[in-house]
Short mmCIF file of C-alpha atoms in Angstrom, two decimals:
data_model
loop_
_atom_site.label_atom_id
_atom_site.label_comp_id
_atom_site.label_asym_id
_atom_site.label_seq_id
_atom_site.Cartn_x
_atom_site.Cartn_y
_atom_site.Cartn_z
CA MET Y 168 -25.32 -38.67 -12.83
CA SER Y 169 -22.23 -40.60 -11.63
CA GLU Y 170 -19.99 -37.95 -13.20
CA LEU Y 171 -21.86 -35.21 -11.31
CA VAL Y 172 -21.50 -37.16 -8.05
CA ASN Y 173 -17.77 -37.62 -8.67
CA ASN Y 174 -17.30 -33.90 -9.38
CA THR Y 175 -19.17 -33.07 -6.18
CA LYS Y 176 -16.89 -35.37 -4.21
CA ILE Y 177 -13.79 -33.84 -5.78
CA ILE Y 178 -14.94 -30.34 -4.84
CA ALA Y 179 -15.87 -31.45 -1.31
CA ASN Y 180 -12.45 -33.02 -0.79
CA LYS Y 181 -10.59 -30.00 -2.16
CA CYS Y 182 -8.24 -28.45 0.38
CA LEU Y 183 -9.23 -25.00 1.58
CA SER Y 184 -5.66 -23.84 0.95
CA GLU Y 185 -6.11 -24.77 -2.73
CA VAL Y 186 -9.37 -22.82 -2.92
CA ILE Y 187 -7.66 -19.81 -1.30
CA ASP Y 188 -4.80 -20.04 -3.81
CA GLU Y 189 -7.32 -20.20 -6.65
CA PHE Y 190 -9.07 -17.08 -5.35
CA VAL Y 191 -5.86 -15.16 -4.65
CA SER Y 192 -4.47 -15.91 -8.13
CA LEU Y 193 -7.25 -13.77 -9.62
CA LYS Y 194 -5.82 -10.62 -8.00
CA ARG Y 195 -3.50 -8.50 -10.11
CA SER Y 196 -1.30 -6.96 -7.45
CA LYS Y 197 1.38 -9.03 -5.69
CA ASN Y 198 0.79 -7.06 -2.48
CA THR Y 199 -2.96 -7.68 -2.68
CA ARG Y 200 -2.41 -11.40 -3.21
CA ARG Y 201 -0.08 -11.57 -0.22
CA ALA Y 202 -2.49 -9.62 2.04
CA TYR Y 203 -5.54 -11.68 1.05
CA ARG Y 204 -3.71 -14.98 1.52
CA ALA Y 205 -2.42 -13.94 4.95
CA ASP Y 206 -5.83 -12.77 6.22
CA LEU Y 207 -7.75 -15.76 4.88
CA THR Y 208 -5.20 -18.28 6.16
CA GLN Y 209 -5.22 -16.61 9.57
CA PHE Y 210 -9.00 -16.93 9.84
CA PHE Y 211 -9.33 -20.52 8.59
CA ASN Y 212 -6.54 -21.62 10.93
CA THR Y 213 -8.98 -20.84 13.77
CA LEU Y 214 -11.46 -23.44 12.44
CA PRO Y 215 -11.16 -27.23 12.81
CA MET Y 216 -11.31 -27.93 9.09
CA THR Y 217 -9.07 -28.40 6.08
CA THR Y 218 -11.43 -29.07 3.13
CA PHE Y 219 -14.10 -27.13 1.30
CA GLY Y 220 -16.63 -29.87 2.11
CA GLU Y 221 -16.14 -29.29 5.83
CA LEU Y 222 -16.76 -25.57 5.32
CA ALA Y 223 -19.90 -26.30 3.28
CA ASP Y 224 -21.20 -28.59 6.04
CA MET Y 225 -20.60 -26.05 8.81
CA HIS Y 226 -23.84 -24.60 10.19
CA PHE Y 227 -24.27 -21.05 8.92
CA SER Y 228 -24.93 -19.51 12.35
CA ARG Y 229 -21.83 -21.21 13.74
CA LEU Y 230 -19.74 -19.80 10.90
CA ILE Y 231 -21.04 -16.26 11.54
CA ASN Y 232 -20.19 -16.62 15.24
CA ALA Y 233 -16.70 -17.87 14.35
CA ILE Y 234 -16.13 -14.83 12.13
CA ARG Y 235 -17.43 -12.50 14.82
CA GLU Y 236 -15.12 -14.05 17.44
CA TYR Y 237 -12.17 -13.85 15.03
CA ILE Y 238 -12.73 -10.13 14.39
CA GLU Y 239 -13.17 -9.47 18.10
CA ASP Y 240 -9.87 -11.22 18.82
CA GLN Y 241 -8.12 -8.98 16.27
CA LYS Y 242 -9.38 -5.76 17.87
CA LYS Y 243 -6.97 -3.44 19.63
CA VAL Y 244 -9.07 -1.44 22.07
CA ASP Y 245 -8.10 1.52 24.25
CA HIS Y 246 -9.47 0.27 27.57
CA PHE Y 247 -8.66 3.56 29.31
CA GLU Y 248 -11.30 5.43 27.30
CA ILE Y 249 -14.96 5.38 28.36
CA TRP Y 250 -16.11 4.26 24.90
CA GLN Y 251 -13.18 1.86 24.42
CA ARG Y 252 -12.21 3.20 21.01
CA VAL Y 253 -10.93 0.66 18.47
CA ASN Y 254 -7.35 1.56 17.56
CA ASN Y 255 -6.98 -0.59 14.43
CA PRO Y 256 -10.19 -0.08 12.38
CA ARG Y 257 -8.42 -0.14 9.02
CA THR Y 258 -6.78 -3.49 9.75
CA LEU Y 259 -10.12 -4.94 10.86
CA ASN Y 260 -11.88 -3.59 7.76
CA ARG Y 261 -9.20 -5.16 5.56
CA LYS Y 262 -9.80 -8.56 7.19
CA VAL Y 263 -13.60 -8.24 6.87
CA ILE Y 264 -13.30 -7.24 3.21
CA ALA Y 265 -10.94 -10.16 2.49
CA LEU Y 266 -13.45 -12.63 3.93
CA ARG Y 267 -16.44 -10.96 2.26
CA VAL Y 268 -14.83 -11.02 -1.19
CA PHE Y 269 -13.65 -14.60 -0.68
CA PHE Y 270 -17.16 -15.83 0.14
CA ASP Y 271 -18.49 -13.95 -2.90
CA PHE Y 272 -15.98 -16.00 -4.90
CA LEU Y 273 -17.24 -19.23 -3.29
CA ILE Y 274 -20.83 -18.28 -4.17
CA SER Y 275 -20.04 -17.63 -7.83
CA VAL Y 276 -17.60 -20.52 -8.42
CA TYR Y 277 -18.56 -23.23 -5.91
CA ARG Y 278 -22.25 -22.40 -5.41
CA TYR Y 279 -21.81 -21.64 -1.73
CA PRO Y 280 -25.31 -20.68 -0.47
CA GLN Y 281 -24.79 -17.15 0.93
CA ASN Y 282 -22.23 -14.70 2.25
CA PRO Y 283 -21.86 -14.83 6.06
CA LEU Y 284 -20.44 -11.29 6.05
CA SER Y 285 -23.34 -9.62 4.25
CA GLN Y 286 -24.54 -8.10 7.54
CA PHE Y 287 -21.11 -7.13 8.86
CA LYS Y 288 -20.57 -3.37 8.90
CA ASN Y 289 -17.18 -1.77 8.41
CA PHE Y 290 -15.56 -0.09 11.40
CA LYS Y 291 -15.47 3.70 11.43
CA THR Y 292 -12.08 5.10 10.48
CA GLU Y 293 -10.35 8.44 10.79
CA ASN Y 294 -11.00 10.70 7.80
CA CYS Y 295 -7.36 11.80 7.68
CA SER Y 296 -4.13 9.84 7.33
CA ASN Y 297 -1.91 9.65 10.40
CA THR Y 298 1.25 9.29 8.30
CA THR Y 299 3.85 11.83 9.36
CA SER Y 300 4.82 14.34 6.69
CA LEU Y 301 7.72 16.77 6.31
CA SER Y 302 7.56 20.55 6.22
CA ARG Y 303 8.58 22.49 3.12
CA CYS Y 304 11.91 23.38 4.75
CA GLU Y 305 12.57 19.80 5.85
CA ILE Y 306 11.97 18.28 2.41
CA PHE Y 307 14.09 21.02 0.80
CA ASP Y 308 16.97 20.33 3.21
CA LEU Y 309 16.61 16.58 2.73
CA LEU Y 310 16.81 16.80 -1.06
CA LYS Y 311 19.71 19.27 -0.86
CA PHE Y 312 21.66 17.01 1.52
CA ALA Y 313 21.17 13.87 -0.59
CA LYS Y 314 21.92 15.69 -3.84
CA GLY Y 315 25.18 17.07 -2.46
CA ASN Y 316 26.39 13.55 -1.61
CA ARG Y 317 25.17 11.78 -4.72
CA ARG Y 318 28.58 11.55 -6.40
CA ASN Y 319 30.31 10.03 -3.39
CA SER Y 320 29.25 6.50 -4.29
CA ASN Y 321 26.86 4.34 -6.24
CA ALA Y 322 24.80 3.80 -3.08
CA GLU Y 323 24.42 7.53 -2.32
CA PHE Y 324 23.45 8.37 -5.91
CA ARG Y 325 20.93 5.51 -5.90
CA ASP Y 326 19.50 6.63 -2.55
CA TYR Y 327 19.17 10.21 -3.79
CA LEU Y 328 17.26 9.04 -6.87
CA ILE Y 329 14.99 6.90 -4.71
CA LEU Y 330 14.24 9.99 -2.63
CA VAL Y 331 13.47 12.01 -5.77
CA PHE Y 332 11.18 9.32 -7.20
CA LEU Y 333 9.28 8.94 -3.93
CA PHE Y 334 8.78 12.67 -3.39
CA ASN Y 335 8.89 14.43 -6.76
CA LEU Y 336 6.91 11.70 -8.54
CA ALA Y 337 4.76 10.78 -5.50
CA LEU Y 338 5.48 7.07 -5.89
CA ARG Y 339 4.74 4.33 -3.41
CA ALA Y 340 7.73 2.31 -2.16
CA ALA Y 341 6.70 -0.80 -4.15
CA GLU Y 342 6.22 1.27 -7.33
CA CYS Y 343 9.70 2.68 -6.89
CA ALA Y 344 11.35 -0.66 -6.10
CA ASN Y 345 9.91 -2.42 -9.18
CA LEU Y 346 10.67 0.38 -11.64
CA GLN Y 347 12.67 -0.82 -14.66
CA TRP Y 348 14.71 1.05 -17.25
CA LYS Y 349 12.30 -0.13 -19.94
CA ASP Y 350 9.51 1.74 -18.12
CA LEU Y 351 11.23 5.05 -18.84
CA GLU Y 352 11.13 6.99 -22.10
CA LEU Y 353 13.75 9.66 -21.52
CA SER Y 354 13.47 11.04 -25.06
CA SER Y 355 9.76 11.77 -24.63
CA GLN Y 356 10.18 12.44 -20.90
CA LYS Y 357 7.57 10.05 -19.53
CA ALA Y 358 7.39 6.88 -17.43
CA SER Y 359 4.96 3.99 -17.11
CA ILE Y 360 4.36 3.05 -13.47
CA ASN Y 361 2.97 -0.33 -12.42
CA GLN Y 362 0.88 0.95 -9.54
CA LYS Y 363 -1.18 -0.54 -6.74
CA GLY Y 364 -3.87 -2.88 -8.06
CA GLY Y 365 -1.84 -3.82 -11.12
CA PHE Y 366 -2.86 -0.76 -13.15
CA ILE Y 367 -0.43 1.19 -15.31
CA LYS Y 368 -0.24 4.98 -14.97
CA THR Y 369 1.79 7.24 -17.23
CA ILE Y 370 3.48 10.23 -15.66
CA PRO Y 371 5.80 12.95 -16.97
CA LEU Y 372 9.52 12.93 -16.20
CA PRO Y 373 10.81 16.47 -15.57
CA ASN Y 374 13.85 17.37 -17.65
CA GLY Y 375 16.04 17.68 -14.55
CA LEU Y 376 15.20 14.13 -13.50
CA CYS Y 377 15.98 12.81 -17.00
CA LEU Y 378 19.42 14.41 -16.76
CA LEU Y 379 19.98 12.83 -13.33
CA LEU Y 380 19.03 9.40 -14.69
CA GLN Y 381 21.41 9.81 -17.62
CA GLU Y 382 24.18 10.83 -15.22
CA PHE Y 383 23.48 7.83 -12.99
CA SER Y 384 23.46 5.48 -15.98
CA THR Y 385 26.75 6.90 -17.28
CA LEU Y 386 28.51 6.56 -13.93
CA TYR Y 387 27.19 3.17 -12.82
CA GLY Y 388 25.62 1.56 -15.90
CA ASN Y 389 22.17 0.13 -16.50
CA THR Y 390 22.88 -3.54 -17.12
CA CYS Y 391 20.37 -4.59 -14.44
CA PRO Y 392 16.76 -4.34 -15.69
CA PHE Y 393 15.77 -2.60 -12.46
CA ILE Y 394 16.78 1.00 -11.83
CA PHE Y 395 17.19 0.47 -8.11
CA GLN Y 396 18.99 -2.73 -7.13
CA PRO Y 397 20.77 -3.95 -4.00
CA LEU Y 398 24.51 -3.36 -4.15
CA LYS Y 399 25.35 -6.39 -2.04
CA ASN Y 400 23.70 -9.63 -0.98
CA ASN Y 401 25.50 -11.50 1.78
CA ARG Y 402 23.10 -14.44 1.60
CA THR Y 403 23.02 -15.39 -2.11
CA ASN Y 404 25.31 -12.79 -3.75
CA VAL Y 405 22.52 -12.13 -6.28
CA ILE Y 406 22.12 -8.39 -6.90
CA GLU Y 407 20.50 -8.47 -10.36
CA LYS Y 408 17.07 -7.90 -8.84
CA PRO Y 409 14.91 -5.03 -7.53
CA ILE Y 410 15.75 -3.44 -4.22
CA SER Y 411 13.34 -4.49 -1.46
CA THR Y 412 10.73 -2.14 -0.02
CA ARG Y 413 12.28 -2.82 3.41
CA ALA Y 414 15.62 -1.49 2.11
CA ILE Y 415 13.87 1.62 0.77
CA TYR Y 416 12.22 2.09 4.15
CA ASN Y 417 15.60 1.94 5.88
CA ILE Y 418 17.17 4.34 3.36
CA ILE Y 419 14.50 6.97 3.93
CA ARG Y 420 14.61 6.57 7.71
CA LYS Y 421 18.39 7.03 7.67
CA LEU Y 422 18.29 10.08 5.36
CA ALA Y 423 15.47 11.71 7.34
CA THR Y 424 17.56 11.74 10.52
CA LYS Y 425 19.94 14.18 8.79
CA VAL Y 426 17.37 16.98 8.63
CA SER Y 427 14.49 16.14 10.96
CA SER Y 428 14.01 15.17 14.60
CA LYS Y 429 10.85 13.22 13.67
CA ASN Y 430 11.52 9.52 14.21
CA ASN Y 431 8.60 8.12 12.21
CA ILE Y 432 9.38 9.30 8.67
CA THR Y 433 8.66 6.56 6.10
CA PRO Y 434 8.63 6.36 2.29
CA HIS Y 435 4.89 7.12 2.41
CA SER Y 436 5.67 10.33 4.29
CA LEU Y 437 7.19 11.69 1.07
CA ARG Y 438 4.05 10.90 -0.93
CA LYS Y 439 1.92 12.62 1.72
CA THR Y 440 4.29 15.62 1.75
CA PHE Y 441 3.94 15.86 -2.04
CA ILE Y 442 0.15 16.07 -1.71
CA GLU Y 443 0.22 18.67 1.07
CA LEU Y 444 2.71 20.93 -0.70
CA ALA Y 445 0.75 20.64 -3.94
CA LEU Y 446 -2.39 21.72 -2.08
CA ASP Y 447 -0.47 24.60 -0.48
CA ASN Y 448 0.53 25.71 -3.96
CA GLY Y 449 -3.10 25.70 -5.07
CA VAL Y 450 -2.73 22.75 -7.48
CA ASP Y 451 -6.07 21.41 -8.73
CA LEU Y 452 -7.20 18.18 -7.03
CA ILE Y 453 -7.60 16.44 -10.39
CA TYR Y 454 -4.00 17.32 -11.28
CA ILE Y 455 -2.85 15.80 -7.99
CA CYS Y 456 -4.83 12.61 -8.75
CA ASN Y 457 -3.11 12.47 -12.14
CA ALA Y 458 0.23 12.43 -10.32
CA THR Y 459 -0.56 10.08 -7.44
CA GLY Y 460 -2.80 7.69 -9.36
CA HIS Y 461 -5.63 7.94 -6.82
CA SER Y 462 -9.01 7.06 -8.28
CA SER Y 463 -10.85 9.87 -6.47
CA ILE Y 464 -10.18 13.29 -5.00
CA GLU Y 465 -11.50 11.95 -1.69
CA MET Y 466 -8.29 9.97 -1.29
CA VAL Y 467 -6.28 13.16 -1.88
CA ARG Y 468 -8.29 14.86 0.86
CA TYR Y 469 -7.59 11.89 3.11
CA TYR Y 470 -3.86 12.66 2.90
CA ASP Y 471 -4.34 16.36 3.60
CA GLY Y 472 -2.98 16.57 7.13
CA ARG Y 473 -2.24 20.30 7.10
CA ASP Y 474 -2.97 22.46 10.13
CA LYS Y 475 -6.73 23.06 10.07
CA LEU Y 476 -6.39 26.24 12.14
CA LYS Y 477 -3.83 27.74 9.80
CA ASN Y 478 -5.55 26.55 6.60
CA ASN Y 479 -8.97 27.91 7.41
CA ALA Y 480 -11.34 30.10 5.38
CA ILE Y 481 -12.09 32.16 8.49
CA HIS Y 482 -8.80 34.04 7.99
CA SER Y 483 -9.66 35.27 4.49
CA ILE Y 484 -13.29 36.06 5.33
CA PHE Y 485 -12.34 38.06 8.43
CA ASN Y 486 -10.01 40.23 6.33
CA MET Y 487 -13.05 41.37 4.33
CA ILE Y 488 -14.53 43.09 7.39
#
């Protein structure tokens, strides 16, 4: 009995930050771990408590009200509209999900009585991504421009390859940044991608891309494990590491200005452009999922931001009359 009492005291005195770390460590993706930790820490910083025991002693109705107030504070509302539309539903849903999953963890591991978010409903979101994409001509001109400059320097060849991996292989910025030479099998023309959620997807490497990688390796070597590395580091001088996603973002923004007047092109714009052009070419939705790594065709449809007036069955049906 005394041992049980001691264990109960230990759990009660456990810092909430330790419990959060324990929960976050179960997630496979580094980005997921970072997002969960940030959202959970942000919420618990609004409460006057530091230990799990204090959370367990908090009246359930008071906790629900605290969560409700926290979510309300995070809302960005368009006050000029009659219905005051919420402008950040996806961010709010991410925070609600983080708390809901965390309390599920507390229930299963620490015998917390019930989930205070069981009655919270997700906010309605747009059924189409608002990421800006490039037209067929713009992406063609962008690839042509970067390819023409690739032999000017190590940086320009690297930046061209980053562009190719993001668009032609439909990779996310983090997938591209963490890609290593050992992940590539040039002889069998395939690559293993450590994708979002910590899952591995295998994709084909077109012959032309294999030749580009061989050329890049011949010119600049492959002594660093990572394909894309920083070429300078003014702070620590360490460059034997993966390039940051922020650097990739800046590279794409800079390249995009050469061919497009759009000022909001991001690495994800290339992934979205890949999906839209594949749909324009009549590629099967399952084939697109095989390339992007999406778990359902609904996510592919989410990224279909093509003109709904131009891409409309009414045109083909009317021609039958």
